[in-house]
Amino acid sequence: MPKVILTAALTGAIHTPSMTPYLPFKTEDIIQEAIRSHSAGAAVVHVHARNPEDGSPSSNGDIFKDILSGIKAKCDVVITPTTGGSYTMTPEERLSVVSALKPEMATFNAGSLNFALYPVLEKYKDFKFDWEEDYLRGTESFIFSNHFKSLHIYSRTMEETHTRPEIEIYDVGQVNNVAQLVHEGYLKKPVYLQYVLGILGGIPATAESLLYLIRESKRLLGDDFYWSVCAAGRFQFPMGVINVLEGGFWRVGLEDSIYLEKGVLAKSSAEQVEKAIRIIRELGYEPATPDEAMEILQLKGVDKVNY
Ligand code: KMH
Ligand code: ZN
């Protein structure tokens, strides 16, 4: 039975608290969401830190440590903290979670791009917290910077901490960036790619885009890689189904979509995990357990983290 590694991306730095009452941003709520998503069948949770007072994205090491150690104390899910952080953070602030907590896996954003969220302001007018509107509008002039010098530093740091990079791919040129980093010896095969579809500034979320990414990855990296897909909003489920059928893994969660279906807010990332598992089982697949994910992705083991 083919195993599918399901990842739940719990909170992210895209959606803001006023968009849905279900977005967890208090530390205990993020921890509980991880536990619920693991119980629902997620093998991996992807975690951002948020300021528990107002839900603003945070790179605070103590908040990350509280979240990661709180999850670790309650369940054996694999934890992948972000090094993407948010656009209000420096590359050093974004990377600090890896140096400090030495996680088994962390995101590694494989290139620069516009990362525009401002169009949502056409839909959302009233905000609970005063940071939300400025944060979203500020993305009109935001370039998510991941140039090669920073990618060299990120990869070396993850090598030192034995942290597997979950390599975020926002567009097809970034697959070539990965091939270059493998050629230079900064990344080692088999790499683990996370195709991120549907971000304004990155590759659109279409079947053609996804199949092109997979084909280009195979052309540039050979068959020696694993891949998952995460797609924004309404594309979250359709792209996941295509990717599973192509032999890949799947990421869901409120970081990428606040909906369970058209017009219905998801009450948790766990609800999206449950729906994804129903679908993959109907297709003849089984969700991987955390231990199976650890084995497939050759992770160092939670006993070697620093939290
Ligand atoms: N926020 C997603 C679009 C990261 O956190 O470093 C991609 C992501 C990357 O999750
Ligand atoms: Zn993220």
CSV table of C-alpha atoms and ligand atoms in Angstrom, one decimal:
chain,number,residue,atom,x,y,z
A,1,MET,CA,0.0,0.0,0.0
A,2,PRO,CA,1.7,3.3,-1.1
A,3,LYS,CA,2.3,5.5,1.9
A,4,VAL,CA,1.5,9.3,1.8
A,5,ILE,CA,3.3,11.6,4.2
A,6,LEU,CA,0.6,14.1,5.3
A,7,THR,CA,1.7,17.4,6.7
A,8,ALA,CA,-0.5,19.8,8.6
A,9,ALA,CA,0.6,23.5,8.4
A,10,LEU,CA,-1.0,24.8,11.5
A,11,THR,CA,-0.9,28.6,11.4
A,12,GLY,CA,1.7,30.1,9.0
A,13,ALA,CA,2.2,33.8,8.4
A,14,ILE,CA,-0.3,34.4,5.6
A,15,HIS,CA,-3.7,34.4,7.2
A,16,THR,CA,-4.5,36.9,9.9
A,17,PRO,CA,-6.8,36.4,13.0
A,18,SER,CA,-9.6,38.4,11.5
A,19,MET,CA,-10.0,36.1,8.5
A,20,THR,CA,-11.2,33.2,10.6
A,21,PRO,CA,-11.9,32.6,14.3
A,22,TYR,CA,-10.2,29.1,13.9
A,23,LEU,CA,-6.6,30.3,13.2
A,24,PRO,CA,-4.5,29.2,16.2
A,25,PHE,CA,-2.0,31.8,17.4
A,26,LYS,CA,-1.8,31.4,21.1
A,27,THR,CA,0.9,28.9,22.0
A,28,GLU,CA,-1.4,26.4,23.7
A,29,ASP,CA,-3.8,26.5,20.8
A,30,ILE,CA,-1.0,25.8,18.3
A,31,ILE,CA,0.1,22.9,20.5
A,32,GLN,CA,-3.5,21.5,20.7
A,33,GLU,CA,-3.9,21.9,16.9
A,34,ALA,CA,-0.7,19.8,16.4
A,35,ILE,CA,-2.1,17.1,18.6
A,36,ARG,CA,-5.5,17.1,16.9
A,37,SER,CA,-3.8,17.0,13.4
A,38,HIS,CA,-1.5,14.1,14.5
A,39,SER,CA,-4.6,12.2,15.9
A,40,ALA,CA,-6.3,12.8,12.6
A,41,GLY,CA,-3.4,11.2,10.7
A,42,ALA,CA,-0.8,13.8,10.0
A,43,ALA,CA,2.8,12.5,10.2
A,44,VAL,CA,4.3,16.0,10.2
A,45,VAL,CA,3.2,19.4,11.5
A,46,HIS,CA,4.7,22.6,10.1
A,47,VAL,CA,4.9,25.4,12.7
A,48,HIS,CA,5.2,29.1,12.7
A,49,ALA,CA,5.4,31.1,15.9
A,50,ARG,CA,2.9,33.9,16.5
A,51,ASN,CA,2.7,36.5,19.2
A,52,PRO,CA,0.1,35.0,21.6
A,53,GLU,CA,-1.2,38.5,22.4
A,54,ASP,CA,-2.2,39.7,18.9
A,55,GLY,CA,-1.5,36.8,16.6
A,56,SER,CA,1.2,38.7,14.7
A,57,PRO,CA,4.0,36.5,13.1
A,58,SER,CA,7.0,36.1,15.5
A,59,SER,CA,10.5,34.7,15.3
A,60,ASN,CA,10.8,34.8,19.1
A,61,GLY,CA,12.9,31.8,20.1
A,62,ASP,CA,11.1,31.3,23.5
A,63,ILE,CA,7.7,31.1,21.7
A,64,PHE,CA,9.1,28.5,19.2
A,65,LYS,CA,10.7,26.5,22.1
A,66,ASP,CA,7.4,26.5,24.0
A,67,ILE,CA,5.5,25.4,20.9
A,68,LEU,CA,7.9,22.7,19.9
A,69,SER,CA,8.5,21.3,23.4
A,70,GLY,CA,4.8,21.4,24.1
A,71,ILE,CA,4.0,19.3,21.0
A,72,LYS,CA,6.9,16.9,21.7
A,73,ALA,CA,5.7,16.3,25.2
A,74,LYS,CA,2.3,15.2,23.9
A,75,CYS,CA,2.8,13.3,20.7
A,76,ASP,CA,5.4,11.8,18.3
A,77,VAL,CA,4.5,13.8,15.3
A,78,VAL,CA,7.5,15.1,13.2
A,79,ILE,CA,7.8,18.9,13.7
A,80,THR,CA,9.0,21.2,10.9
A,81,PRO,CA,9.4,24.8,12.0
A,82,THR,CA,9.6,27.6,9.4
A,83,THR,CA,12.6,29.4,8.4
A,84,GLY,CA,10.4,31.5,6.1
A,85,GLY,CA,9.0,33.4,9.0
A,86,SER,CA,7.4,36.5,7.7
A,87,TYR,CA,8.4,39.5,5.7
A,88,THR,CA,9.0,41.5,8.8
A,89,MET,CA,12.0,39.3,9.7
A,90,THR,CA,15.7,39.3,8.7
A,91,PRO,CA,17.2,36.1,7.3
A,92,GLU,CA,19.1,35.7,10.6
A,93,GLU,CA,16.0,36.0,12.6
A,94,ARG,CA,14.3,33.5,10.3
A,95,LEU,CA,17.1,31.0,10.7
A,96,SER,CA,17.6,31.3,14.4
A,97,VAL,CA,15.0,28.6,15.2
A,98,VAL,CA,17.3,26.0,13.5
A,99,SER,CA,20.5,27.0,15.3
A,100,ALA,CA,18.7,27.2,18.7
A,101,LEU,CA,16.3,24.2,18.6
A,102,LYS,CA,18.1,21.9,16.1
A,103,PRO,CA,14.9,20.4,14.7
A,104,GLU,CA,14.7,17.2,12.7
A,105,MET,CA,13.4,19.2,9.7
A,106,ALA,CA,12.9,22.9,8.8
A,107,THR,CA,11.7,24.7,5.7
A,108,PHE,CA,14.3,25.9,3.2
A,109,ASN,CA,12.9,28.4,0.7
A,110,ALA,CA,14.8,27.8,-2.5
A,111,GLY,CA,14.6,31.2,-4.1
A,112,SER,CA,13.3,34.8,-4.1
A,113,LEU,CA,9.9,35.9,-5.3
A,114,ASN,CA,7.2,38.5,-4.9
A,115,PHE,CA,5.0,37.2,-2.1
A,116,ALA,CA,1.9,39.3,-2.4
A,117,LEU,CA,-1.1,39.0,0.0
A,118,TYR,CA,-2.5,42.6,-0.5
A,119,PRO,CA,-5.3,41.6,-2.9
A,120,VAL,CA,-7.1,40.0,0.1
A,121,LEU,CA,-7.8,43.5,1.3
A,122,GLU,CA,-10.6,43.7,-1.3
A,123,LYS,CA,-12.4,41.0,0.8
A,124,TYR,CA,-11.4,41.9,4.4
A,125,LYS,CA,-12.2,45.4,5.7
A,126,ASP,CA,-12.5,45.2,9.4
A,127,PHE,CA,-9.6,43.9,11.6
A,128,LYS,CA,-9.4,42.9,15.2
A,129,PHE,CA,-5.7,43.9,15.6
A,130,ASP,CA,-4.1,47.1,14.3
A,131,TRP,CA,-1.1,45.2,12.7
A,132,GLU,CA,-3.2,43.2,10.3
A,133,GLU,CA,-4.1,45.7,7.5
A,134,ASP,CA,-0.6,47.2,7.4
A,135,TYR,CA,0.9,43.7,7.3
A,136,LEU,CA,-1.2,42.7,4.3
A,137,ARG,CA,-0.8,46.0,2.5
A,138,GLY,CA,3.0,45.9,3.0
A,139,THR,CA,3.3,42.8,0.9
A,140,GLU,CA,2.6,45.0,-2.2
A,141,SER,CA,6.3,46.0,-2.0
A,142,PHE,CA,7.7,42.7,-0.5
A,143,ILE,CA,10.3,40.6,-2.2
A,144,PHE,CA,10.7,37.3,-0.3
A,145,SER,CA,14.5,37.3,-0.4
A,146,ASN,CA,16.3,33.9,-0.6
A,147,HIS,CA,19.4,34.7,-2.7
A,148,PHE,CA,22.2,32.1,-3.1
A,149,LYS,CA,24.4,33.7,-0.4
A,150,SER,CA,21.6,33.2,2.1
A,151,LEU,CA,20.8,29.7,0.7
A,152,HIS,CA,24.5,28.8,1.3
A,153,ILE,CA,24.2,29.9,4.9
A,154,TYR,CA,20.9,28.2,5.5
A,155,SER,CA,22.1,24.9,4.1
A,156,ARG,CA,25.4,24.9,6.0
A,157,THR,CA,23.5,25.7,9.2
A,158,MET,CA,21.0,22.8,8.7
A,159,GLU,CA,24.0,20.5,7.9
A,160,GLU,CA,25.6,21.4,11.2
A,161,THR,CA,22.4,20.8,13.1
A,162,HIS,CA,21.5,17.6,11.1
A,163,THR,CA,18.2,19.2,10.2
A,164,ARG,CA,16.7,18.0,6.9
A,165,PRO,CA,15.7,20.9,4.7
A,166,GLU,CA,12.1,20.7,3.5
A,167,ILE,CA,12.8,22.6,0.3
A,168,GLU,CA,10.0,25.0,-0.6
A,169,ILE,CA,9.7,25.4,-4.4
A,170,TYR,CA,7.5,28.4,-5.5
A,171,ASP,CA,8.4,28.3,-9.2
A,172,VAL,CA,10.1,26.1,-11.7
A,173,GLY,CA,13.4,28.1,-11.7
A,174,GLN,CA,13.8,27.2,-8.0
A,175,VAL,CA,14.1,23.5,-9.0
A,176,ASN,CA,17.2,24.6,-10.9
A,177,ASN,CA,18.4,26.5,-7.8
A,178,VAL,CA,18.2,23.2,-5.9
A,179,ALA,CA,20.2,21.4,-8.7
A,180,GLN,CA,22.9,24.1,-8.5
A,181,LEU,CA,23.0,23.7,-4.7
A,182,VAL,CA,23.3,19.9,-5.0
A,183,HIS,CA,26.1,20.4,-7.6
A,184,GLU,CA,27.9,22.8,-5.2
A,185,GLY,CA,27.6,20.3,-2.3
A,186,TYR,CA,25.3,22.5,-0.2
A,187,LEU,CA,22.3,20.1,-0.5
A,188,LYS,CA,22.5,16.3,-0.5
A,189,LYS,CA,20.3,13.9,-2.4
A,190,PRO,CA,17.7,12.6,-1.9
A,191,VAL,CA,16.3,16.1,-1.4
A,192,TYR,CA,12.7,16.6,-0.1
A,193,LEU,CA,10.8,19.2,-2.1
A,194,GLN,CA,7.6,21.0,-1.1
A,195,TYR,CA,6.0,22.5,-4.2
A,196,VAL,CA,4.1,25.6,-3.1
A,197,LEU,CA,1.4,26.4,-5.6
A,198,GLY,CA,-0.8,29.5,-5.9
A,199,ILE,CA,1.1,32.1,-4.1
A,200,LEU,CA,0.8,35.5,-6.0
A,201,GLY,CA,4.3,35.9,-7.2
A,202,GLY,CA,4.9,32.1,-7.6
A,203,ILE,CA,3.7,29.4,-10.0
A,204,PRO,CA,-0.1,29.2,-10.4
A,205,ALA,CA,-1.9,26.2,-8.9
A,206,THR,CA,-2.8,24.2,-12.0
A,207,ALA,CA,-2.4,20.6,-12.9
A,208,GLU,CA,-0.1,21.6,-15.7
A,209,SER,CA,2.1,23.6,-13.3
A,210,LEU,CA,2.4,20.7,-10.9
A,211,LEU,CA,3.1,18.1,-13.6
A,212,TYR,CA,5.7,20.5,-15.1
A,213,LEU,CA,7.4,20.9,-11.7
A,214,ILE,CA,7.6,17.1,-11.2
A,215,ARG,CA,8.9,16.6,-14.7
A,216,GLU,CA,11.5,19.3,-14.4
A,217,SER,CA,12.6,18.0,-11.0
A,218,LYS,CA,13.1,14.5,-12.5
A,219,ARG,CA,15.0,16.0,-15.4
A,220,LEU,CA,17.3,18.1,-13.1
A,221,LEU,CA,17.6,15.8,-10.1
A,222,GLY,CA,17.0,12.3,-11.4
A,223,ASP,CA,14.5,10.1,-9.6
A,224,ASP,CA,16.4,10.6,-6.4
A,225,PHE,CA,14.1,13.0,-4.5
A,226,TYR,CA,10.8,13.0,-2.5
A,227,TRP,CA,8.2,15.7,-3.1
A,228,SER,CA,5.0,17.0,-1.5
A,229,VAL,CA,2.6,19.7,-2.6
A,230,CYS,CA,0.9,22.5,-0.7
A,231,ALA,CA,-1.6,24.7,-2.6
A,232,ALA,CA,-3.2,27.9,-1.5
A,233,GLY,CA,-6.9,28.3,-0.9
A,234,ARG,CA,-9.4,26.4,-3.1
A,235,PHE,CA,-6.5,24.6,-4.8
A,236,GLN,CA,-5.5,22.8,-1.6
A,237,PHE,CA,-7.5,19.6,-2.3
A,238,PRO,CA,-7.4,19.3,-6.1
A,239,MET,CA,-3.6,19.7,-6.3
A,240,GLY,CA,-3.1,17.3,-3.4
A,241,VAL,CA,-5.1,14.6,-5.2
A,242,ILE,CA,-3.1,15.0,-8.4
A,243,ASN,CA,0.2,14.9,-6.5
A,244,VAL,CA,-0.7,11.8,-4.6
A,245,LEU,CA,-1.7,10.1,-7.8
A,246,GLU,CA,1.7,11.1,-9.2
A,247,GLY,CA,3.5,9.5,-6.2
A,248,GLY,CA,4.0,12.5,-4.1
A,249,PHE,CA,3.0,13.6,-0.6
A,250,TRP,CA,0.5,16.2,0.6
A,251,ARG,CA,0.4,19.3,2.9
A,252,VAL,CA,-2.9,20.7,4.2
A,253,GLY,CA,-3.6,23.1,7.1
A,254,LEU,CA,-4.9,26.6,7.9
A,255,GLU,CA,-1.6,28.1,6.9
A,256,ASP,CA,-2.5,27.5,3.3
A,257,SER,CA,-6.3,27.5,3.3
A,258,ILE,CA,-8.8,28.6,5.9
A,259,TYR,CA,-11.5,26.6,4.1
A,260,LEU,CA,-12.7,22.9,4.3
A,261,GLU,CA,-14.8,23.4,1.2
A,262,LYS,CA,-16.2,26.3,-0.9
A,263,GLY,CA,-17.6,28.8,1.6
A,264,VAL,CA,-17.1,26.6,4.6
A,265,LEU,CA,-14.4,27.7,7.1
A,266,ALA,CA,-12.3,24.8,8.4
A,267,LYS,CA,-12.6,24.6,12.2
A,268,SER,CA,-9.0,23.3,12.4
A,269,SER,CA,-6.2,21.9,10.3
A,270,ALA,CA,-7.2,18.5,11.7
A,271,GLU,CA,-10.5,18.7,9.8
A,272,GLN,CA,-8.5,19.2,6.5
A,273,VAL,CA,-6.3,16.3,7.5
A,274,GLU,CA,-9.3,14.1,8.1
A,275,LYS,CA,-10.8,15.0,4.7
A,276,ALA,CA,-7.4,14.4,2.9
A,277,ILE,CA,-7.2,11.0,4.5
A,278,ARG,CA,-10.7,10.0,3.5
A,279,ILE,CA,-9.8,11.0,-0.1
A,280,ILE,CA,-6.4,9.2,-0.2
A,281,ARG,CA,-7.9,6.0,1.3
A,282,GLU,CA,-10.6,6.1,-1.4
A,283,LEU,CA,-7.8,6.2,-3.9
A,284,GLY,CA,-6.1,3.2,-2.4
A,285,TYR,CA,-3.4,4.9,-0.3
A,286,GLU,CA,-2.5,5.0,3.4
A,287,PRO,CA,-1.2,7.9,5.4
A,288,ALA,CA,2.4,7.4,6.7
A,289,THR,CA,2.9,7.3,10.4
A,290,PRO,CA,5.5,9.7,12.0
A,291,ASP,CA,7.9,6.8,12.3
A,292,GLU,CA,7.4,5.9,8.6
A,293,ALA,CA,7.9,9.6,7.7
A,294,MET,CA,11.1,9.6,9.7
A,295,GLU,CA,12.4,6.5,7.9
A,296,ILE,CA,11.4,7.7,4.4
A,297,LEU,CA,12.9,11.2,4.9
A,298,GLN,CA,15.9,9.8,6.9
A,299,LEU,CA,15.4,12.2,9.9
A,300,LYS,CA,17.8,12.1,12.8
A,301,GLY,CA,15.3,11.3,15.5
A,302,VAL,CA,13.5,13.4,18.0
A,303,ASP,CA,16.0,12.4,20.7
A,304,LYS,CA,18.6,14.6,18.9
A,305,VAL,CA,16.7,17.9,18.9
A,306,ASN,CA,17.3,20.7,21.3
A,307,TYR,CA,13.9,21.3,22.8
B,1,KMH,N1,3.9,29.8,3.8
B,1,KMH,C1,3.9,28.8,2.7
B,1,KMH,C2,3.5,29.5,1.4
B,1,KMH,C3,7.9,28.5,5.2
B,1,KMH,O1,7.2,28.5,6.1
B,1,KMH,O2,9.1,28.6,5.2
B,1,KMH,C4,5.3,28.2,2.4
B,1,KMH,C5,6.0,27.9,3.7
B,1,KMH,C6,7.4,28.2,3.8
B,1,KMH,O3,5.4,27.3,4.6
B,2,ZN,ZN,5.2,28.1,6.6
